[in-house]
Amino acid sequence: MLSKPSQKNMVNDVIRSKNSKRSQLIWYVFLAPAFLGILCFMVYPIIESLRLSLFNSSGTGGTWAGLDNYKTVLSSGDFWRSVYNTFYIGLFQMIITIPLGFIFASMINTVSFAKNFFKVIFFLPNVTAIVAAAMIFTFVLHPDMGLLNYFLGKLGLPTPLWLSNPGTAKWAIILLGVWHWIGFVIIICLANLQAISSELYEASTIDGASGFQQWLFITIPNMMGTFAFLLITGWIGALQRFNEVYVIGGTTGSPNRSIQTVVAYIYEHGFTGFQFGIASAATYVLFVIILIFTMFNLKITNMKL
Amino acid sequence: MAVLTQKKTFYLSNVIKVIVLLICGFLLMVPFIWMISIGFSKTANVQMPFPPRLIPKDPSWFNFKLVFENGQIFKAYLNSGIITVCSVLIGVTSSLLGGYAFSKGTFKGKKLMFIIVLGTLMIPMEPRLIPMYEMFNKLGMLNTFWPLFLPALVNGFGIFLCKQYFDRLPDSLRESAQIDGASELGIFFKIYFPLTGPIAATLVILTFISSWNDFVWPLVVLNDPNLQTIPLYLASFTQENGTSLGGLTMALATVSVIPIIILYLFLQRFIIQSIALSGLKE
């Protein structure tokens, strides 16, 4: 085959020119399922959503509203409170989970046995559906009969009311978020830790660097891209938080809207109030924020657009 | 001498790390252990056992019997299963076909179309909820499974992964088959498809997880209790009962969580690899 490259190329050229029209068309057949889906479930809904956000509507038709829906949303105290809740929960979930997950991953990466055992154990919460996890946590965090307050009490620490108090309810969601997400952070960190060239470590060992120095000056700088990836995917997920707050606090994020996220706000207006215009305007505000985060994400993960 | 102390500190730090990891790993597992323990307690439906104990005072199958006799959980398993299998089949097929075309095909608009596919990654579910709800409402498909698995056709990340995978398979396989006069579809199914095992497995796992745990969209589309998926059933149960009926709630949680955990333990290597792949930078 290798001995006659020119002949092979000639044959290919002949085939290509003969079937070029037909063989081009066949590729569209390959792409038909995906693009049919993109048209129906991406392009149309996004345009229709924009249209709805400019109309006073509870279904088809409706009257032109211009930017009124946006004005309503952006001047609504409930909306801004949901934005605040979403960012508060997301921020603290990430501030806790990423460093903690990275430390665990570094430890798992350097222990000389049971590596896989630890990987499996730490990732287990992430395998559980967040809805089931929320169900379990309503009991774990119960102020009087819950497991957490029992241990906090034993240790002589304060025992908050968690989900029964608007002041601490967000922290209950954050705890659940940390518990559920930490496995993902560990797995991503481990994969990238193993991709750091061992030559870097070998060279610095010869120079007499200790394990901790290596971690500080080689591992952490090499993991910056991974942290950025986790931060951005974490934010994209956090901005879309809904499942656990819906299970625990319902559509309005009780107690007292303290855990209502933006998506819960959208759901409340779109599917319990059927105010499609207002809900669509809120989704567009959210969409723009997520879009910015996602573009950053694609940039750092080298998926060039 | 220096080597000896180095070995010693290495050994010591190893032991400390293992102990820390064991303690923290155990803490992460505590909610599961507690869930199972409460599930076996009949009195927990009236009064949660306090202080907490590992083995309940009155271990009984009462709660599990109720869960099984009620049978709603099996219906939910069946519904989740049907939706997930269909989503996986549709999603993986569409991704493999699309990824193959972008990798091996030459056609007009290829670059633009690939940009559109990657562009779908930037579009979250929320702004599409209401229009898609309206669309399936008009088609009379609410309270059916169609709206839940048809959107699986769009899997931008899947197409991206498949394109990368096919890029690594040599073109020479195609060229020799072309000379033999095989059609493009024939080449794909006979030559390349049998080689897609690893990437197809990854896609199956990733699609399975996202479809099985999907919540907002099924919540919007399905109102019929007989069509509820597992997450929907759990959510409606929790919202109805709150923190009363602790024993029954935990038995239900156990029945919904344990089979997935067992499946995970069997497939952990592949699952962890697939998750890692989704976040590994090249």
XYZ file of C-alpha atoms in Angstrom:
587
model
C 0.000 0.000 0.000
C 2.746 2.366 0.979
C 4.799 1.598 -2.129
C 2.351 3.158 -4.548
C 0.888 6.230 -2.894
C 0.398 8.132 -6.129
C -1.582 5.362 -7.738
C -3.841 5.055 -4.695
C -4.440 8.788 -4.677
C -5.346 8.707 -8.350
C -7.910 5.977 -7.758
C -9.343 7.978 -4.901
C -9.537 11.094 -6.995
C -11.458 9.231 -9.635
C -13.888 7.868 -7.090
C -14.273 11.235 -5.460
C -14.988 13.157 -8.639
C -17.396 10.485 -9.839
C -19.487 10.473 -6.696
C -18.720 13.913 -5.387
C -22.300 15.214 -5.558
C -23.843 12.047 -4.199
C -21.184 11.483 -1.581
C -21.641 15.042 -0.365
C -25.363 14.538 0.068
C -24.891 11.382 2.094
C -23.124 13.349 4.852
C -26.247 15.410 5.397
C -28.068 12.145 6.004
C -25.562 11.375 8.752
C -26.208 14.760 10.289
C -29.969 14.761 9.805
C -30.934 13.399 13.243
C -28.761 15.867 15.122
C -29.835 18.857 13.057
C -33.500 17.930 13.146
C -33.127 17.983 16.928
C -31.238 21.267 16.904
C -33.931 22.887 14.782
C -36.881 21.652 16.881
C -35.426 21.744 20.361
C -32.817 24.500 20.212
C -33.338 27.068 17.459
C -37.129 27.250 17.522
C -37.519 27.334 21.345
C -34.839 29.999 21.758
C -36.491 32.289 19.208
C -39.986 31.565 20.487
C -38.826 32.266 24.020
C -37.529 35.664 22.972
C -40.868 36.380 21.271
C -42.799 35.324 24.376
C -40.692 37.587 26.549
C -41.872 40.560 24.471
C -45.556 39.641 24.686
C -48.182 39.707 27.383
C -49.046 36.096 27.077
C -50.251 33.033 28.860
C -50.016 30.771 25.854
C -50.477 31.401 22.152
C -51.150 34.893 20.894
C -51.089 37.652 23.480
C -50.534 41.340 23.102
C -47.297 43.157 22.391
C -45.644 44.187 25.625
C -42.289 45.479 24.446
C -39.829 45.501 27.298
C -42.531 45.568 29.974
C -41.880 42.000 31.060
C -38.203 42.747 31.490
C -39.074 45.848 33.490
C -41.397 43.799 35.680
C -38.757 41.151 36.273
C -35.881 43.540 36.874
C -37.889 45.636 39.313
C -39.235 42.634 41.192
C -37.850 42.133 44.683
C -38.561 38.420 44.465
C -36.459 38.095 41.327
C -33.445 39.839 42.826
C -33.791 37.836 45.980
C -33.717 34.644 43.885
C -30.619 35.941 42.097
C -29.004 36.654 45.455
C -29.892 33.187 46.758
C -28.559 31.511 43.635
C -25.244 33.337 43.768
C -24.878 32.972 47.550
C -25.390 29.209 47.466
C -23.211 28.774 44.374
C -20.371 30.913 45.675
C -20.026 29.179 49.030
C -20.509 25.745 47.556
C -17.548 26.425 45.290
C -15.332 28.168 47.835
C -15.645 25.086 50.032
C -15.777 22.244 47.530
C -13.005 23.092 45.081
C -10.134 23.510 47.604
C -11.388 20.630 49.748
C -11.847 18.358 46.744
C -8.404 19.272 45.460
C -6.795 18.454 48.818
C -8.570 15.087 48.918
C -7.566 14.389 45.318
C -3.927 15.224 46.107
C -4.020 12.836 49.051
C -5.657 10.055 47.046
C -3.130 10.603 44.270
C -0.157 10.110 46.586
C -1.262 7.286 48.897
C 0.417 4.058 47.941
C -2.597 1.782 48.236
C -6.424 1.736 48.198
C -6.447 4.564 45.658
C -9.339 3.114 43.761
C -11.263 2.354 46.938
C -11.136 6.029 47.958
C -12.080 7.182 44.476
C -15.160 4.971 44.511
C -16.202 6.034 48.032
C -15.801 9.765 47.486
C -17.638 9.708 44.178
C -20.586 7.746 45.567
C -22.718 10.752 46.667
C -22.468 12.155 43.142
C -24.003 8.989 41.703
C -27.093 9.483 43.854
C -29.792 11.587 42.211
C -29.799 15.013 43.863
C -33.526 14.593 44.478
C -32.923 11.459 46.566
C -30.038 13.205 48.317
C -32.300 16.148 49.172
C -34.827 13.696 50.560
C -32.213 12.172 52.862
C -30.852 15.575 53.896
C -34.223 16.901 55.050
C -33.834 14.324 57.816
C -30.089 14.597 58.341
C -30.553 18.352 58.870
C -33.684 18.143 60.999
C -33.134 20.607 63.863
C -34.293 18.301 66.693
C -33.998 14.731 65.447
C -31.338 15.135 62.768
C -28.013 13.415 62.655
C -25.925 16.550 62.110
C -27.265 18.489 65.068
C -26.828 15.431 67.257
C -23.110 15.357 66.481
C -22.764 19.144 66.683
C -24.421 19.017 70.085
C -22.102 16.237 71.213
C -19.122 18.349 70.192
C -20.524 21.287 72.102
C -21.098 23.303 68.932
C -24.179 25.417 68.194
C -27.079 23.524 66.623
C -28.699 25.727 63.964
C -32.295 25.300 62.839
C -31.064 24.659 59.268
C -34.064 24.391 56.962
C -36.531 25.761 59.497
C -34.911 29.166 59.586
C -34.515 31.518 56.598
C -31.156 32.626 57.992
C -29.595 29.161 57.854
C -31.617 27.438 55.122
C -29.134 28.477 52.434
C -26.347 26.823 54.409
C -28.334 23.607 54.483
C -28.460 23.695 50.680
C -24.739 24.526 50.553
C -23.922 21.524 52.755
C -25.978 19.283 50.506
C -24.236 20.809 47.491
C -20.769 20.205 48.929
C -21.608 16.611 49.838
C -23.000 15.918 46.391
C -20.436 17.749 44.261
C -17.161 16.940 46.016
C -16.834 13.553 44.285
C -16.990 15.208 40.877
C -14.317 17.723 41.863
C -12.081 14.918 43.132
C -12.414 12.841 39.960
C -11.662 15.804 37.692
C -8.704 16.861 39.864
C -7.325 13.314 39.947
C -7.504 12.944 36.176
C -5.614 16.201 35.716
C -3.140 15.500 38.535
C -2.142 12.333 36.747
C -1.606 14.301 33.565
C 1.112 16.490 35.134
C 4.462 15.371 33.786
C 6.417 13.316 36.313
C 9.655 14.859 35.024
C 8.773 18.079 36.831
C 8.626 16.217 40.115
C 11.766 14.209 39.455
C 13.793 17.305 38.638
C 12.684 19.082 41.787
C 13.350 15.995 43.942
C 16.945 16.115 42.758
C 17.025 19.786 43.777
C 15.927 18.705 47.253
C 12.328 19.924 47.272
C 10.047 18.407 49.888
C 6.698 16.839 49.033
C 4.828 19.854 50.369
C 7.019 22.281 48.417
C 6.380 20.291 45.273
C 2.656 20.441 45.906
C 2.819 24.199 46.426
C 5.128 25.119 43.558
C 4.520 22.431 40.948
C 1.122 20.849 41.501
C -0.956 23.941 42.236
C 0.351 26.089 39.341
C -0.218 23.165 36.985
C -3.780 22.766 38.198
C -4.885 26.351 37.541
C -6.617 25.384 34.293
C -8.481 22.626 36.109
C -9.621 25.011 38.834
C -10.863 27.399 36.189
C -12.748 24.568 34.503
C -14.331 23.510 37.800
C -15.201 27.069 38.703
C -16.939 27.684 35.411
C -18.772 24.367 35.105
C -19.626 24.776 38.777
C -21.146 28.180 38.079
C -23.096 26.936 35.089
C -24.576 24.220 37.286
C -25.116 26.558 40.230
C -26.997 29.096 38.122
C -29.368 26.320 37.060
C -29.913 25.011 40.594
C -33.496 23.851 41.016
C -34.005 20.182 41.878
C -32.950 20.168 45.509
C -34.485 23.537 46.405
C -37.762 22.460 44.796
C -37.814 19.207 46.778
C -36.903 20.920 50.040
C -38.538 24.323 49.760
C -41.151 23.937 47.024
C -41.695 26.410 44.189
C -41.346 29.467 46.404
C -38.227 28.238 48.184
C -39.587 28.286 51.708
C -38.864 29.211 54.401
C -39.729 32.740 53.340
C -38.225 32.501 49.819
C -34.816 32.076 51.418
C -33.795 29.253 49.057
C -35.777 30.154 45.937
C -33.316 30.121 43.041
C -33.704 31.869 39.690
C -34.929 28.698 38.017
C -37.454 28.201 40.821
C -38.616 31.790 40.219
C -39.015 30.976 36.524
C -40.893 27.783 37.343
C -43.145 29.623 39.782
C -44.168 32.186 37.201
C -44.159 29.936 34.162
C -45.785 26.776 35.413
C -47.777 27.641 38.511
C -48.822 31.141 37.464
C -48.702 30.593 33.684
C -47.244 34.070 33.225
C -45.254 32.992 30.190
C -44.128 36.491 29.291
C -42.593 37.251 32.666
C -41.081 33.793 32.997
C -39.553 34.064 29.515
C -38.049 37.452 30.286
C -36.484 35.973 33.430
C -35.117 33.013 31.469
C -33.525 35.384 28.975
C -31.780 37.288 31.742
C -30.505 33.968 33.119
C -29.609 32.749 29.627
C -27.344 35.701 28.973
C -25.485 35.150 32.248
C -25.032 31.432 31.555
C -23.955 32.184 27.990
C -21.065 34.307 29.230
C -19.905 31.612 31.653
C -20.171 28.916 28.989
C -18.130 30.912 26.496
C -15.369 31.198 29.069
C -15.656 27.479 29.681
C -15.330 26.550 26.012
C -12.361 28.869 25.765
C -10.359 27.311 28.589
C -11.238 23.745 27.623
C -9.841 24.353 24.149
C -13.102 23.670 22.391
C -12.641 26.503 19.998
C -15.705 28.005 18.407
C 20.722 7.771 57.244
C 19.042 10.514 55.216
C 17.425 7.919 53.008
C 16.108 6.129 56.052
C 14.389 9.217 57.516
C 13.003 10.024 54.098
C 11.484 6.569 53.951
C 10.133 6.990 57.445
C 8.459 10.323 56.706
C 7.065 8.882 53.514
C 5.605 5.987 55.452
C 4.261 8.276 58.167
C 2.636 10.734 55.765
C 1.105 7.799 53.940
C -0.483 6.516 57.140
C -1.773 9.969 58.102
C -3.280 10.480 54.640
C -4.992 7.109 54.709
C -6.459 7.803 58.141
C -7.732 11.248 57.113
C -9.223 9.818 53.921
C -10.870 6.973 55.814
C -12.474 9.338 58.321
C -13.686 11.785 55.674
C -14.887 8.979 53.417
C -16.818 7.531 56.327
C -18.406 10.921 57.052
C -19.584 11.103 53.432
C -21.133 7.642 53.791
C -22.918 8.425 57.065
C -26.110 9.775 55.421
C -26.442 6.505 53.461
C -25.865 4.343 56.516
C -28.363 6.364 58.496
C -30.880 6.184 55.645
C -30.776 2.390 55.663
C -30.915 2.213 59.446
C -33.988 4.471 59.687
C -35.599 2.540 56.843
C -35.655 -0.520 59.082
C -37.300 1.283 61.980
C -41.092 1.104 62.216
C -41.376 3.625 65.042
C -39.389 6.211 63.049
C -42.646 7.017 61.257
C -43.991 8.514 64.469
C -40.840 9.529 66.307
C -37.380 9.546 64.794
C -35.004 7.529 66.973
C -32.992 9.985 69.012
C -30.142 9.799 69.869
C -29.378 8.180 66.491
C -28.371 4.536 66.528
C -26.845 2.287 63.907
C -29.175 -0.663 64.462
C -32.753 0.338 65.254
C -34.346 -0.796 68.511
C -37.139 -2.519 66.657
C -35.671 -3.680 63.327
C -38.493 -4.632 60.966
C -39.264 -4.877 57.263
C -42.459 -2.912 57.815
C -41.478 0.172 55.792
C -40.012 -1.825 52.945
C -43.123 -3.990 52.806
C -45.256 -0.872 52.495
C -43.025 0.517 49.753
C -43.179 -2.743 47.796
C -46.914 -3.302 48.344
C -47.673 0.216 47.195
C -45.765 -0.630 44.008
C -45.495 2.963 42.799
C -41.710 2.718 43.020
C -41.666 -0.180 40.514
C -43.797 1.824 38.118
C -41.354 4.701 38.543
C -38.432 2.370 37.854
C -40.130 1.135 34.704
C -40.899 4.685 33.524
C -37.383 5.919 34.258
C -36.009 2.812 32.552
C -38.033 3.262 29.348
C -37.174 6.952 29.091
C -33.497 6.404 29.830
C -33.058 3.496 27.379
C -34.761 5.425 24.569
C -32.751 8.578 25.330
C -29.505 6.623 25.346
C -30.281 4.855 22.058
C -31.320 8.065 20.319
C -28.524 10.156 21.807
C -25.719 7.704 21.098
C -26.884 7.000 17.529
C -27.180 10.671 16.679
C -23.781 11.438 18.247
C -21.961 8.617 16.469
C -23.458 9.496 13.080
C -22.807 13.207 13.547
C -19.298 12.773 14.905
C -18.431 10.454 12.010
C -19.650 12.943 9.415
C -17.668 15.781 10.987
C -14.554 13.639 11.189
C -14.495 11.819 7.850
C -16.905 13.701 5.630
C -16.227 16.390 3.059
C -19.259 18.526 2.372
C -20.370 22.120 2.048
C -20.946 24.014 5.287
C -19.060 21.499 7.405
C -17.290 24.096 9.482
C -20.377 26.216 10.035
C -22.422 23.172 10.987
C -19.802 22.086 13.501
C -19.851 25.560 15.037
C -23.637 25.281 15.354
C -23.265 21.912 17.087
C -20.757 23.344 19.568
C -23.030 26.364 19.941
C -25.754 24.120 21.353
C -23.492 23.568 24.354
C -24.075 27.173 25.325
C -27.844 26.887 25.445
C -29.242 25.755 28.784
C -32.610 24.092 29.289
C -34.387 26.953 31.046
C -35.086 29.371 28.177
C -36.401 26.451 26.136
C -38.796 25.074 28.769
C -41.887 27.115 27.964
C -41.721 26.975 24.142
C -41.023 23.242 24.236
C -43.889 22.742 26.670
C -46.180 24.668 24.326
C -44.913 22.744 21.298
C -45.570 19.322 22.829
C -48.850 20.596 24.221
C -50.008 21.481 20.700
C -48.878 18.066 19.470
C -50.905 16.448 22.256
C -47.782 14.790 23.616
C -47.865 16.019 27.197
C -48.086 13.102 29.577
C -46.315 10.832 27.106
C -42.638 9.874 27.031
C -41.981 11.416 23.589
C -41.020 14.872 24.895
C -38.550 13.253 27.269
C -36.438 11.321 24.815
C -36.817 13.123 21.489
C -34.641 16.062 22.649
C -31.846 13.530 23.233
C -31.229 13.867 19.475
C -29.214 16.967 20.301
C -26.023 16.001 22.069
C -23.393 18.568 21.192
C -20.831 17.217 23.618
C -21.445 13.666 22.363
C -20.852 14.706 18.757
C -17.697 16.523 19.818
C -16.376 13.463 21.666
C -17.206 11.172 18.723
C -15.542 13.471 16.216
C -12.374 13.437 18.310
C -12.568 9.652 18.549
C -13.067 9.124 14.812
C -10.235 11.574 14.105
C -7.897 9.089 15.761
C -9.098 6.178 13.591
C -7.136 5.961 10.329
C -8.688 7.062 7.027
C -7.040 4.148 5.260
C -9.872 1.894 6.465
C -12.297 3.991 4.474
C -10.203 4.299 1.393
C -9.760 0.614 0.812
C -13.488 0.015 1.291
C -14.272 2.851 -1.105
C -12.180 1.188 -3.751
C -14.289 -1.925 -3.221
C -17.328 0.235 -3.974
C -18.912 0.266 -0.539
C -21.401 3.044 0.230
C -20.725 5.592 2.978
C -23.423 4.140 5.202
C -22.040 0.673 4.549
C -18.536 1.812 5.436
C -19.765 3.390 8.646
C -21.782 0.417 9.829
C -19.427 -2.357 8.671
C -16.028 -0.843 9.351
C -16.163 2.020 11.825
C -19.171 1.168 13.959
C -17.611 -2.040 15.340
C -14.629 0.053 16.488
C -16.698 2.545 18.474
C -17.008 0.401 21.615
C -15.025 2.604 24.034
C -16.540 5.924 22.995
C -20.039 4.431 22.752
C -19.676 3.081 26.295
C -18.664 6.518 27.548
C -21.632 8.107 25.789
C -24.017 5.487 27.165
C -22.814 6.216 30.697
C -22.952 10.006 30.382
C -26.388 9.972 28.709
C -27.710 7.423 31.180
C -26.697 9.542 34.178
C -28.134 12.776 32.813
C -31.354 11.157 31.639
C -31.927 9.122 34.807
C -31.460 12.181 37.032
C -33.319 14.629 34.779
C -35.870 16.574 36.781
C -37.173 19.957 35.575
C -38.292 18.863 32.130
C -40.108 15.691 33.286
C -41.702 17.758 36.057
C -43.124 20.120 33.455
C -44.236 17.466 30.996
C -45.584 14.684 33.219
C -48.534 15.268 35.560
C -49.935 11.762 35.564
C -48.743 9.958 38.739
C -48.622 6.710 36.745
C -45.965 8.165 34.444
C -43.706 9.587 37.150
C -39.995 8.898 36.929
C -37.996 8.041 40.055
C -36.926 11.637 40.841
C -40.485 12.890 40.281
C -41.946 10.243 42.537
C -39.417 10.952 45.281
C -40.038 14.695 45.022
C -43.813 14.382 45.194
C -43.547 11.971 48.121
C -41.264 14.337 50.037
C -43.446 17.345 49.322
C -46.549 15.510 50.544
C -45.051 14.150 53.730
C -42.298 16.580 54.683
C -40.444 15.265 57.695
C -43.257 13.074 58.968
C -43.136 9.337 58.135
C -39.349 9.214 58.490
C -39.148 5.429 58.319
C -41.182 5.142 55.157
C -39.339 8.012 53.465
C -35.952 6.466 54.192
C -37.091 3.027 53.023
C -38.220 4.639 49.783
C -34.923 6.500 49.449
C -33.057 3.231 50.057
C -35.020 1.380 47.379
C -34.421 4.176 44.880
C -30.727 4.675 45.640
C -29.268 1.239 46.375
C -29.777 -0.359 42.916
C -27.991 2.600 41.316
C -25.163 2.335 43.836
C -24.783 -1.390 43.099
C -24.734 -0.696 39.368
C -22.131 1.990 40.022
C -19.953 -0.368 42.055
C -19.928 -2.865 39.186
C -19.171 -0.261 36.534
C -17.169 2.178 38.677
C -14.034 2.029 36.554
C -15.887 2.949 33.363
C -18.107 5.526 35.033
C -15.226 7.333 36.706
C -13.258 7.261 33.434
C -16.190 8.747 31.550
C -16.676 11.532 34.083
C -12.944 12.259 34.057
C -12.973 12.406 30.259
C -15.615 15.127 30.365
C -13.239 17.330 32.343
C -9.813 16.380 31.080
C -8.070 19.122 29.199
C -5.849 18.101 26.337
